[in-house]
PDB file of C-alpha atoms in Angstrom:
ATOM      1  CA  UNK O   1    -137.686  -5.419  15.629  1.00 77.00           C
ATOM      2  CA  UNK O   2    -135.164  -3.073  16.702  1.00 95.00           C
ATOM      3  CA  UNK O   3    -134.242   0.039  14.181  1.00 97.00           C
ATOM      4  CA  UNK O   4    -130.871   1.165  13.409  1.00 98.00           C
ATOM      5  CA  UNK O   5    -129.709   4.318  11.621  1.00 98.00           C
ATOM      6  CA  UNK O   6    -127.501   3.669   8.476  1.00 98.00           C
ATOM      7  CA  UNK O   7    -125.452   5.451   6.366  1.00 98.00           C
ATOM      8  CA  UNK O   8    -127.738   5.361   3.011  1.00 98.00           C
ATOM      9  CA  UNK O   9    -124.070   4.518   0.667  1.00 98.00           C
ATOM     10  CA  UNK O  10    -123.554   1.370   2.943  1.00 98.00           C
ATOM     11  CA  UNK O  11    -127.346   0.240   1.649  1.00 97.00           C
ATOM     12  CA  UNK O  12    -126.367   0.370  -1.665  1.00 97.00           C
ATOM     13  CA  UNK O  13    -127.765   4.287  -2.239  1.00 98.00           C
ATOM     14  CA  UNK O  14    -125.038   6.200  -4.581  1.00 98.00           C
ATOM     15  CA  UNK O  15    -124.348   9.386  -2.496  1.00 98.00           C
ATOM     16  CA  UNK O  16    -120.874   9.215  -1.588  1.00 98.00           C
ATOM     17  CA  UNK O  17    -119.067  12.586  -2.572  1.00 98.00           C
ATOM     18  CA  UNK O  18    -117.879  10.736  -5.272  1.00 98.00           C
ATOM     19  CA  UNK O  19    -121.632   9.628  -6.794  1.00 98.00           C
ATOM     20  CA  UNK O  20    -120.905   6.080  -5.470  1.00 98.00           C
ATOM     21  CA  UNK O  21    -121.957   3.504  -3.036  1.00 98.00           C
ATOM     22  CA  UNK O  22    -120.574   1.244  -0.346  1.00 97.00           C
ATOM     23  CA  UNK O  23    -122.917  -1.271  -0.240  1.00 97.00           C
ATOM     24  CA  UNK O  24    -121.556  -4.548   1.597  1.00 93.00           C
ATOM     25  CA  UNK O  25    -122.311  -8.020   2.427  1.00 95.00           C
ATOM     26  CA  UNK O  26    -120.661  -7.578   5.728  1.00 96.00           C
ATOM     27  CA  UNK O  27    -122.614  -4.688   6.871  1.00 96.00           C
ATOM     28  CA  UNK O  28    -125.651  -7.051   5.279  1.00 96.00           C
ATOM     29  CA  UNK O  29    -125.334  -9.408   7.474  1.00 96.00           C
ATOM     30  CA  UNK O  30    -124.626  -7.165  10.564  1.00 95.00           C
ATOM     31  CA  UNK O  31    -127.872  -5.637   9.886  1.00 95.00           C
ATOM     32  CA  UNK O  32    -129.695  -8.588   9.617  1.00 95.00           C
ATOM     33  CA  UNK O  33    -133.183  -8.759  11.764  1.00 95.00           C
ATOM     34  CA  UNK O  34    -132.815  -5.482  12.105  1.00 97.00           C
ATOM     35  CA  UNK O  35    -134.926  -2.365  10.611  1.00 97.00           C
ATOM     36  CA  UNK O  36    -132.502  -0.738   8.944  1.00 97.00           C
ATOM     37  CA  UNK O  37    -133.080   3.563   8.447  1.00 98.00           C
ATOM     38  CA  UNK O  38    -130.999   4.891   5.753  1.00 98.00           C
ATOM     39  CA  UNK O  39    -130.014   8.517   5.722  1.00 98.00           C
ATOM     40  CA  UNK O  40    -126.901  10.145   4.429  1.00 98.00           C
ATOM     41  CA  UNK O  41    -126.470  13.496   6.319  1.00 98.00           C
ATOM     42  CA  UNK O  42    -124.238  15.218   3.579  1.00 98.00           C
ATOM     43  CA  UNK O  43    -127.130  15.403   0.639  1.00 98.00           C
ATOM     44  CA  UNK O  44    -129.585  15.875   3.907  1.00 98.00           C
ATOM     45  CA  UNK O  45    -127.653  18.776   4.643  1.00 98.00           C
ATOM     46  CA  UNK O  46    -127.937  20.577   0.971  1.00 98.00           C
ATOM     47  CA  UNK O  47    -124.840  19.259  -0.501  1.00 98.00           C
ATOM     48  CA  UNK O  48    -124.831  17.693  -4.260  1.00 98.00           C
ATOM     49  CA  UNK O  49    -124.059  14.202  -5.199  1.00 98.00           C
ATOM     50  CA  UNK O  50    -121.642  13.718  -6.596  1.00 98.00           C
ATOM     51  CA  UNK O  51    -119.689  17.232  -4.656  1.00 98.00           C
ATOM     52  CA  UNK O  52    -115.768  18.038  -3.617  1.00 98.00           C
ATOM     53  CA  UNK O  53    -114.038  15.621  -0.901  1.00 98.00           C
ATOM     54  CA  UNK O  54    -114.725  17.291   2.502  1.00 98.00           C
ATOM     55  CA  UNK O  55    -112.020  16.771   5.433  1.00 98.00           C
ATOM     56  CA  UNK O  56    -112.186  18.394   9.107  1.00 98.00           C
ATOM     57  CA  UNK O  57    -109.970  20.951   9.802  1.00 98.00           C
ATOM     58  CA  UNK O  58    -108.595  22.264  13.490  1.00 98.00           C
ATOM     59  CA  UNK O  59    -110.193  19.287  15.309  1.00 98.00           C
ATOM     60  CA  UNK O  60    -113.123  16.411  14.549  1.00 98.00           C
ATOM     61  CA  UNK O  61    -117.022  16.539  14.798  1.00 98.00           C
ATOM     62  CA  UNK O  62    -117.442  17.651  18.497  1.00 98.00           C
ATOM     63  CA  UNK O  63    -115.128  20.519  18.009  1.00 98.00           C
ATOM     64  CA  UNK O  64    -117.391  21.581  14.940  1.00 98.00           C
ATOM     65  CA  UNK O  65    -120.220  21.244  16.977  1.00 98.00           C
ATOM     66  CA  UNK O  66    -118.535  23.594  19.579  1.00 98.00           C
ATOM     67  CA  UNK O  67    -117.629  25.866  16.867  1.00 98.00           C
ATOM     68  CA  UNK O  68    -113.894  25.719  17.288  1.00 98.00           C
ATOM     69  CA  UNK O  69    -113.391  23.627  13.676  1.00 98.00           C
ATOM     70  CA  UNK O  70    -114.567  23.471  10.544  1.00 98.00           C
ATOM     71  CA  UNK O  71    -115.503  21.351   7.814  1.00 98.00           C
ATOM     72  CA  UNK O  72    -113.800  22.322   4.213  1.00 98.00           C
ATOM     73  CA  UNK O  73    -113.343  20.749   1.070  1.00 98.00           C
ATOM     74  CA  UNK O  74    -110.673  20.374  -1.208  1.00 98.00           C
ATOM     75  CA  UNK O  75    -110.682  23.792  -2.497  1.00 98.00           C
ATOM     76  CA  UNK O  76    -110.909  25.499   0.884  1.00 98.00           C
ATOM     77  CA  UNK O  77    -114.794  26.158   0.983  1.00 98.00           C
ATOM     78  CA  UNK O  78    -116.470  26.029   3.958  1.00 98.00           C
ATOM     79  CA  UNK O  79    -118.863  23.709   4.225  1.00 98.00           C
ATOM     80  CA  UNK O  80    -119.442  23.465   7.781  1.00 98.00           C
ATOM     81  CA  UNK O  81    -123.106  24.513   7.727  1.00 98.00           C
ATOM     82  CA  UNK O  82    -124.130  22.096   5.530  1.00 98.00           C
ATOM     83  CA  UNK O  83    -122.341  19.417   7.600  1.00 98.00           C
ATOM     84  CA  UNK O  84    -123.798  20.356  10.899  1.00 98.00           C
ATOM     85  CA  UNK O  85    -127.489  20.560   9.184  1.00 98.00           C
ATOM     86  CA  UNK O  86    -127.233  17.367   8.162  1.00 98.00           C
ATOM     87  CA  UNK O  87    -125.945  16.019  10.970  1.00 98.00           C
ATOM     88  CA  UNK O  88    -129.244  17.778  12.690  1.00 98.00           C
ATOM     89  CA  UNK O  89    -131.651  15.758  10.233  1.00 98.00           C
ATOM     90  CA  UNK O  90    -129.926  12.884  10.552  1.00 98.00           C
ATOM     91  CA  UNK O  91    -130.602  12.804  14.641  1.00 98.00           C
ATOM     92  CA  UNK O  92    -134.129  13.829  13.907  1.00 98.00           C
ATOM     93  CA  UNK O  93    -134.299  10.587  11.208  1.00 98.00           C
ATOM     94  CA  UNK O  94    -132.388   8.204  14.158  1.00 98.00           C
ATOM     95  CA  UNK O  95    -135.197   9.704  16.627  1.00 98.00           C
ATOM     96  CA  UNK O  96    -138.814   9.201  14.194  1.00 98.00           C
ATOM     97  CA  UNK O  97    -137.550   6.187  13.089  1.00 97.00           C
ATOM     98  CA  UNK O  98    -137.132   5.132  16.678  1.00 98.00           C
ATOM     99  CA  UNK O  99    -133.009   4.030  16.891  1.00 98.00           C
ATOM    100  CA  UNK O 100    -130.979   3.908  19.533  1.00 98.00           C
ATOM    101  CA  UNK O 101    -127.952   2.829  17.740  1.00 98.00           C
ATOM    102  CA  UNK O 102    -126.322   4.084  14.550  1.00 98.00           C
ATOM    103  CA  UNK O 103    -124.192   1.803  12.181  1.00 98.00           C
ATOM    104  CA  UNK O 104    -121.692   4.363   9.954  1.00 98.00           C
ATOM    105  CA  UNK O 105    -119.738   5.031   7.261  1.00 97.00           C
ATOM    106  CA  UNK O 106    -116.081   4.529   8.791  1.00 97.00           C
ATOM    107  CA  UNK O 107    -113.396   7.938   8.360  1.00 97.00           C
ATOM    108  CA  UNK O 108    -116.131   9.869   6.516  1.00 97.00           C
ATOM    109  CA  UNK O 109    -116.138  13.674   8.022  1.00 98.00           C
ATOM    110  CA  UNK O 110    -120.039  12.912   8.944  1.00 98.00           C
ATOM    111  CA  UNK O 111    -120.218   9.960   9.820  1.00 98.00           C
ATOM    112  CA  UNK O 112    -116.709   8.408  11.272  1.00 98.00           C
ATOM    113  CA  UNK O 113    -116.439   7.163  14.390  1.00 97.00           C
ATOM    114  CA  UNK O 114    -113.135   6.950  16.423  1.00 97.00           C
ATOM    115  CA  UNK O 115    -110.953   7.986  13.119  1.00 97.00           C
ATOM    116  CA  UNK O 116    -111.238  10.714  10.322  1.00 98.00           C
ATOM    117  CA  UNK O 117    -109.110  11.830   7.691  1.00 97.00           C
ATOM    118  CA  UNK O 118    -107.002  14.565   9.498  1.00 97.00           C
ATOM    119  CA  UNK O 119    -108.016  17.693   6.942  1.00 97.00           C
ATOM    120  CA  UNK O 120    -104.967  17.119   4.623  1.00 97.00           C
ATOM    121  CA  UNK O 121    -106.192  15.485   1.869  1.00 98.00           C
ATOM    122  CA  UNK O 122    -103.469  13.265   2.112  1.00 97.00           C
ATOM    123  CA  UNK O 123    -105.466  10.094   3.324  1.00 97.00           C
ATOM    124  CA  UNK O 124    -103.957  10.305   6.673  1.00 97.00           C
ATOM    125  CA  UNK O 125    -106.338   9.257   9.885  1.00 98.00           C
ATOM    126  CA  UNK O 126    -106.204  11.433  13.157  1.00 98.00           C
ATOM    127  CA  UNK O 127    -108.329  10.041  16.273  1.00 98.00           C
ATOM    128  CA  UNK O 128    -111.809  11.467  16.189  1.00 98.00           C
ATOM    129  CA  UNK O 129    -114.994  11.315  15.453  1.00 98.00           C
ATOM    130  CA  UNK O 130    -117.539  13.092  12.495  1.00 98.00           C
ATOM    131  CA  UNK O 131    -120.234  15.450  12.870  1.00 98.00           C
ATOM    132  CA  UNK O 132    -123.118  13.358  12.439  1.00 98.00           C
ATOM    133  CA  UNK O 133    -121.289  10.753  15.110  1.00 98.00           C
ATOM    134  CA  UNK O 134    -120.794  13.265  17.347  1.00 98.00           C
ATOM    135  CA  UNK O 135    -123.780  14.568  17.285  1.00 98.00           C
ATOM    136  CA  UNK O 136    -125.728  11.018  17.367  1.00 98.00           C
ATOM    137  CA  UNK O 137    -123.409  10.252  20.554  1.00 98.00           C
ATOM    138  CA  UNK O 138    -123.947  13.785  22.121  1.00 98.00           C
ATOM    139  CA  UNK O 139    -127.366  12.712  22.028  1.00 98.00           C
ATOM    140  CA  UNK O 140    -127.905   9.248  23.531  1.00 98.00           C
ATOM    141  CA  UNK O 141    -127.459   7.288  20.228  1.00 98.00           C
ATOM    142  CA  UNK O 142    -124.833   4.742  20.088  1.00 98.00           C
ATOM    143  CA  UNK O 143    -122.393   4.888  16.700  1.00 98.00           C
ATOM    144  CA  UNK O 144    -120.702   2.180  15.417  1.00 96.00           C
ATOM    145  CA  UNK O 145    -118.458   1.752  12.413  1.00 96.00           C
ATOM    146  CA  UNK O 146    -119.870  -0.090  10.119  1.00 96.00           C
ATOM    147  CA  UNK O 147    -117.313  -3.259   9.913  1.00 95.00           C
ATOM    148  CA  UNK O 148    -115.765  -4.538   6.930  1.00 90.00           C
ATOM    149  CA  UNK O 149    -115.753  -0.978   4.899  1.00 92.00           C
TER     150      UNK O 149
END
């Protein structure tokens, strides 16, 4: 059976920054046969549940990871440390647990893939991708959106 990394709110664990899940049937059934690993790179990375909405600011994940953007959260903190930490543990979780491809949480600053919220608050998308995605993909690790979320 082949292993897949997970975004732990999509399995029904309540660590979104806003103490919730996203469990969902559709995800469910996309994981099906599969071994699914849940991790959620935010609390991984020292951050409390539930903790301030986070956006990326002055590009997306890969430009974190190359130090020219940052992650911040709604009252201007910087919380990029914590972000790229996590986003460390989670590659090390994808790699013990043996997965080649990653299903995540879609727009989330850690884990979106192909759109995040642009680092207004104002629930606008900008292409790109989070830190955790970026690093997963930087690494050999496919990352998908998880559909239906």
């Amino acid at each position: 059976m082949d292993s897949v990394l997970v975004s732990a709110c999509l399995r029904g664990v309540p660590c979104r920054f806003d103490g919730r899940d996203k469990a969902s049937a559709v995800v469910d059934a996309a994981l099906a046969g599969r071994r699914a690993v849940p991790f959620c790179p935010e609390e991984a990375g020292g951050l409390p549940t539930p903790r301030r909405p986070a956006e990326l600011v002055g590009g997306d994940g890969h430009a974190v990871l190359d130090g020219t953007a940052r992650v911040v959260d709604d009252t201007g903190r910087d919380v990029t440390a914590a972000f790229v930490d996590g986003a460390r543990r989670a590659l090390a979780a994808a790699r013990r647990g043996g997965c080649a491809e990653a299903v995540l949480m879609p727009r989330s600053p850690s884990c979106g893939r192909g759109a995040v919220y642009d680092g207004t608050f104002s629930g606008e998308l900008t292409a790109g991708d989070g830190v955790t995605a970026a690093l997963l993909e930087r690494n050999g690790v496919t990352v998908r959106p998880a559909p239906g979320v």
